[in-house]
Amino acid sequence: MRSLGRSHWVILGACVITIVLLGFVNTTPSTGKKSEVSQQPNGLKLEDVVKEERNSLKPDQSGVIASLEQAIKGENDIVHRGQLYESLVKYLGRSGKYVLAAFYAEQKAQQNSGSGTDWMAAGERYRSAASFQYHEDHLPSLYESAIRCFSKALELEPANLDAKVGLGIAIVDGTSDPMKGITLLREVETADPSHMNVQLALADFAVRSKQYDKAIERYKRVLAMKPELYAIHLSLAELFEAQNDTTQVIFHLEAYAAVTDDPVMKAEIEKALESLKP
């Protein structure tokens, strides 16, 4: 069969980067090996990871943080204080300081009478920070923090399925007992088969274990529920190529090209299709 080289999939993936639903799941999966957190028993403590990122701040970033921290300390109204925390967290996220963003998200939950939603948001931030880490010794404390925050969210809101999905993913990615996390995800699927985050998470894990048929089934299910997540067509195209199904690869690349308004992606898709078609 005609096929796209791995380098071409890398180019397509770099153009899309990721599709993230509620901060949980990357729907452009990689078949590469994922780091095992359990192989890093001597990781840094959270305070050291936070300190390391704080030391990397530029002077203007430090100034913004100091100003917002001062405003938070002087604000007695819980709603306004929460808004200031949100401004700080979003600023750090936009600046690529994901660990600090997670740290202040948890500070908000701890010090501002956080709801289950606040604790879940902190868990999402820690899990996201872990996904952007290049330092293996940072991962254990970040996943441990994500698990702590998601667990607190569920303690406050036992019916919060999004928090349960986040906890399940963090356990799979961040502990030596991934089946415990998979069990949580399956419980969510049983409670709500149409829950998109759990379908995306289970699809991602199916890709990692090379269960491509199961991943394809779940991705198709998500597309049927939410067609606007059209970047999933690229995931499906890559999975069908792994199964040597050129017809389906072409179908999903064309489906993606038909809806994207990104001229760079359209050009890359056209190159890919030229190499696939006779």
Coordinates of C-alpha atoms in Angstrom, one line a residue:
M1 CA 0.0 0.0 0.0
R2 CA 1.0 3.6 -0.3
S3 CA 1.7 5.1 3.0
L4 CA 2.8 8.3 4.7
G5 CA 6.2 8.3 6.4
R6 CA 6.5 8.8 10.1
S7 CA 8.0 12.3 9.4
H8 CA 4.8 13.3 7.6
W9 CA 2.7 12.3 10.6
V10 CA 5.0 14.4 12.8
I11 CA 4.5 17.4 10.5
L12 CA 0.7 17.0 10.6
G13 CA 0.7 16.5 14.4
A14 CA 2.9 19.6 14.8
C15 CA 0.4 21.6 12.8
V16 CA -2.6 20.5 15.0
I17 CA -0.6 20.1 18.2
T18 CA -3.4 18.8 20.3
I19 CA -7.1 18.9 20.8
V20 CA -7.9 19.1 24.5
L21 CA -11.3 18.6 26.0
L22 CA -11.6 20.1 29.5
G23 CA -7.8 19.8 29.8
F24 CA -7.9 16.0 29.8
V25 CA -7.1 14.2 26.6
N26 CA -4.8 14.6 23.7
T27 CA -6.7 13.3 20.7
T28 CA -3.7 13.2 18.3
P29 CA -2.1 10.1 19.9
S30 CA 1.5 9.1 19.6
T31 CA 2.5 5.5 19.3
G32 CA 5.8 6.3 21.0
K33 CA 6.7 4.9 24.4
K34 CA 5.4 7.0 27.4
S35 CA 7.6 7.7 30.3
E36 CA 7.0 5.5 33.4
V37 CA 6.7 7.6 36.5
S38 CA 7.2 4.5 38.6
Q39 CA 10.8 4.4 37.2
Q40 CA 11.5 7.8 38.9
P41 CA 11.2 7.0 42.7
N42 CA 13.6 9.8 43.7
G43 CA 11.8 12.6 42.0
L44 CA 11.9 16.2 43.3
K45 CA 9.5 17.4 45.9
L46 CA 6.7 19.7 44.7
E47 CA 8.2 22.7 46.4
D48 CA 11.5 22.1 44.6
V49 CA 9.8 21.8 41.3
V50 CA 7.9 25.0 42.0
K51 CA 11.1 26.8 43.1
E52 CA 12.9 25.7 39.9
E53 CA 10.2 27.1 37.7
R54 CA 10.0 30.3 39.8
N55 CA 13.7 30.8 39.3
S56 CA 13.2 30.7 35.5
L57 CA 10.8 33.7 35.5
K58 CA 11.8 36.8 33.7
P59 CA 11.8 40.1 35.7
D60 CA 8.6 41.3 34.1
Q61 CA 6.9 38.0 34.9
S62 CA 8.0 38.1 38.5
G63 CA 6.6 41.7 38.7
V64 CA 3.2 40.6 37.4
I65 CA 3.1 37.7 39.9
A66 CA 4.2 39.9 42.8
S67 CA 1.6 42.5 42.0
L68 CA -1.3 39.9 41.8
E69 CA -0.1 38.2 45.0
Q70 CA -0.2 41.5 46.8
A71 CA -3.7 42.2 45.5
I72 CA -4.8 38.7 46.6
K73 CA -3.5 39.2 50.1
G74 CA -5.3 42.6 50.4
E75 CA -8.7 41.4 49.0
N76 CA -11.2 40.3 51.6
D77 CA -14.1 39.6 49.2
I78 CA -14.0 35.9 48.4
V79 CA -15.4 36.4 44.9
H80 CA -12.9 39.1 43.9
R81 CA -10.1 37.2 45.5
G82 CA -11.1 34.2 43.4
Q83 CA -11.0 36.3 40.3
L84 CA -7.5 37.5 41.1
Y85 CA -6.4 34.0 41.5
E86 CA -7.9 33.1 38.1
S87 CA -6.1 36.0 36.5
L88 CA -2.8 34.8 38.0
V89 CA -3.3 31.2 36.9
K90 CA -4.3 32.2 33.4
Y91 CA -1.4 34.6 33.1
L92 CA 1.0 31.8 34.1
G93 CA -0.6 29.3 31.7
R94 CA -0.3 31.7 28.8
S95 CA 3.3 32.3 29.8
G96 CA 4.1 28.6 29.7
K97 CA 4.7 28.4 33.4
Y98 CA 2.5 25.4 33.9
V99 CA 3.8 24.2 37.2
L100 CA 3.3 27.7 38.8
A101 CA -0.2 27.9 37.2
A102 CA -1.1 24.6 38.9
F103 CA 0.5 25.6 42.2
Y104 CA -1.6 28.8 42.3
A105 CA -4.7 26.9 41.2
E106 CA -4.3 24.7 44.2
Q107 CA -3.7 27.8 46.4
K108 CA -7.0 29.1 45.2
A109 CA -8.8 25.9 46.2
Q110 CA -7.1 25.8 49.6
Q111 CA -7.3 29.4 50.6
N112 CA -10.4 30.6 48.9
S113 CA -13.0 28.0 50.2
G114 CA -12.6 26.0 47.0
S115 CA -15.4 24.0 45.5
G116 CA -15.1 20.6 43.9
T117 CA -14.8 22.5 40.6
D118 CA -11.8 24.5 41.9
W119 CA -10.0 21.4 43.1
M120 CA -10.7 19.7 39.8
A121 CA -9.2 22.7 37.9
A122 CA -6.1 22.4 40.1
G123 CA -5.9 18.7 39.3
E124 CA -6.2 19.5 35.6
R125 CA -3.4 22.1 35.8
Y126 CA -1.0 19.6 37.5
R127 CA -1.8 16.9 35.0
S128 CA -1.2 19.4 32.2
A129 CA 2.0 20.5 33.8
A130 CA 3.2 16.9 33.9
S131 CA 2.4 16.5 30.2
F132 CA 4.6 19.4 29.3
Q133 CA 7.6 18.3 31.4
Y134 CA 10.9 17.3 29.9
H135 CA 12.5 16.6 33.3
E136 CA 11.6 13.0 34.5
D137 CA 12.4 13.8 38.1
H138 CA 9.6 16.4 38.1
L139 CA 6.8 14.0 37.2
P140 CA 6.2 12.0 40.4
S141 CA 5.3 15.1 42.5
L142 CA 3.2 16.6 39.7
Y143 CA 1.1 13.5 39.2
E144 CA 0.9 13.0 43.0
S145 CA -0.5 16.6 43.2
A146 CA -2.9 15.9 40.4
I147 CA -4.2 12.8 42.2
R148 CA -4.5 14.7 45.5
C149 CA -6.5 17.5 43.9
F150 CA -8.8 15.3 41.8
S151 CA -9.4 13.1 45.0
K152 CA -10.4 16.2 46.9
A153 CA -12.8 17.3 44.1
L154 CA -14.5 13.9 44.3
E155 CA -14.7 14.1 48.1
L156 CA -16.6 17.3 47.8
E157 CA -18.6 16.3 44.7
P158 CA -18.9 12.5 44.4
A159 CA -21.0 12.7 41.3
N160 CA -18.4 14.8 39.4
L161 CA -17.6 12.5 36.5
D162 CA -15.1 14.9 34.9
A163 CA -13.1 14.8 38.2
K164 CA -13.3 11.0 38.2
V165 CA -11.9 10.9 34.6
G166 CA -9.1 13.2 35.5
L167 CA -8.2 11.1 38.5
G168 CA -8.3 7.9 36.4
I169 CA -5.9 9.4 33.8
A170 CA -3.6 10.7 36.5
I171 CA -3.4 7.3 38.1
V172 CA -2.7 5.5 34.8
D173 CA 0.0 8.0 33.8
G174 CA 1.4 8.7 37.2
T175 CA 1.4 5.5 39.3
S176 CA 2.6 1.9 39.0
D177 CA -1.0 0.6 39.2
P178 CA -2.6 1.8 35.9
M179 CA -5.5 -0.7 36.1
K180 CA -6.8 1.2 39.1
G181 CA -7.2 4.2 36.9
I182 CA -8.6 2.2 34.0
T183 CA -11.2 0.8 36.5
L184 CA -12.3 4.4 37.4
L185 CA -12.6 5.3 33.7
R186 CA -14.7 2.2 33.0
E187 CA -17.0 3.1 36.0
V188 CA -17.5 6.5 34.3
E189 CA -18.3 4.9 31.0
T190 CA -20.8 2.6 32.7
A191 CA -22.5 5.6 34.4
D192 CA -22.5 7.7 31.2
P193 CA -21.5 6.0 27.9
S194 CA -21.8 9.4 26.1
H195 CA -19.2 11.0 28.3
M196 CA -16.7 12.3 25.7
N197 CA -13.7 12.7 28.1
V198 CA -13.8 9.1 29.1
Q199 CA -14.2 7.9 25.5
L200 CA -11.2 10.0 24.5
A201 CA -9.1 8.8 27.5
L202 CA -9.9 5.2 26.8
A203 CA -9.2 5.7 23.1
D204 CA -5.8 7.2 24.0
F205 CA -4.9 4.3 26.2
A206 CA -6.0 1.8 23.6
V207 CA -3.6 3.5 21.1
R208 CA -0.8 3.2 23.6
S209 CA -1.4 -0.5 24.0
K210 CA -1.7 -0.9 20.2
Q211 CA -5.4 -1.9 20.4
Y212 CA -6.1 0.1 17.3
D213 CA -9.6 -1.4 16.6
K214 CA -10.8 -0.3 20.0
A215 CA -9.3 3.1 19.6
I216 CA -10.9 3.6 16.2
E217 CA -14.3 2.6 17.6
R218 CA -14.1 5.1 20.4
Y219 CA -12.8 8.0 18.3
K220 CA -15.6 7.4 15.8
R221 CA -18.1 7.4 18.7
V222 CA -16.8 10.8 19.8
L223 CA -16.9 12.2 16.3
A224 CA -20.6 11.1 16.0
M225 CA -21.3 12.9 19.3
K226 CA -19.3 16.0 18.6
P227 CA -18.3 16.5 14.9
E228 CA -16.6 19.8 15.6
L229 CA -13.7 17.8 17.2
Y230 CA -12.6 17.3 13.6
A231 CA -8.9 16.9 14.5
I232 CA -9.9 13.4 15.5
H233 CA -9.9 12.6 11.7
L234 CA -6.1 12.9 11.8
S235 CA -5.9 10.4 14.7
L236 CA -8.2 8.0 12.7
A237 CA -6.1 8.5 9.6
E238 CA -2.9 7.5 11.4
L239 CA -4.6 4.5 13.0
F240 CA -6.0 3.3 9.7
E241 CA -2.5 3.6 8.2
A242 CA -1.2 1.4 10.9
Q243 CA -3.8 -1.2 9.7
N244 CA -2.7 -0.7 6.1
D245 CA -6.2 0.7 5.1
T246 CA -5.3 3.4 2.6
T247 CA -8.9 4.0 1.6
Q248 CA -9.8 5.0 5.2
V249 CA -6.7 7.1 5.5
I250 CA -7.7 9.1 2.5
F251 CA -11.3 9.4 3.7
H252 CA -10.3 10.9 7.0
L253 CA -7.6 13.2 5.6
E254 CA -10.2 14.5 3.1
A255 CA -12.8 14.8 5.9
Y256 CA -10.3 16.9 7.9
A257 CA -9.3 19.1 4.9
A258 CA -13.0 19.8 4.2
V259 CA -13.6 21.5 7.5
T260 CA -10.3 23.1 8.6
D261 CA -9.7 26.7 7.8
D262 CA -6.0 26.5 8.4
P263 CA -4.2 27.1 5.1
V264 CA -1.0 25.4 6.3
M265 CA -2.9 22.3 7.3
K266 CA -4.8 22.2 4.0
A267 CA -1.5 22.4 2.1
E268 CA 0.0 19.6 4.3
I269 CA -3.1 17.4 3.8
E270 CA -2.9 17.9 0.0
K271 CA 0.7 16.8 0.0
A272 CA -0.2 13.8 2.0
L273 CA -3.1 12.9 -0.3
E274 CA -0.9 13.2 -3.4
S275 CA 1.5 10.7 -2.0
L276 CA -1.4 8.3 -1.2
K277 CA -3.5 8.4 -4.3
P278 CA -2.4 6.4 -7.4

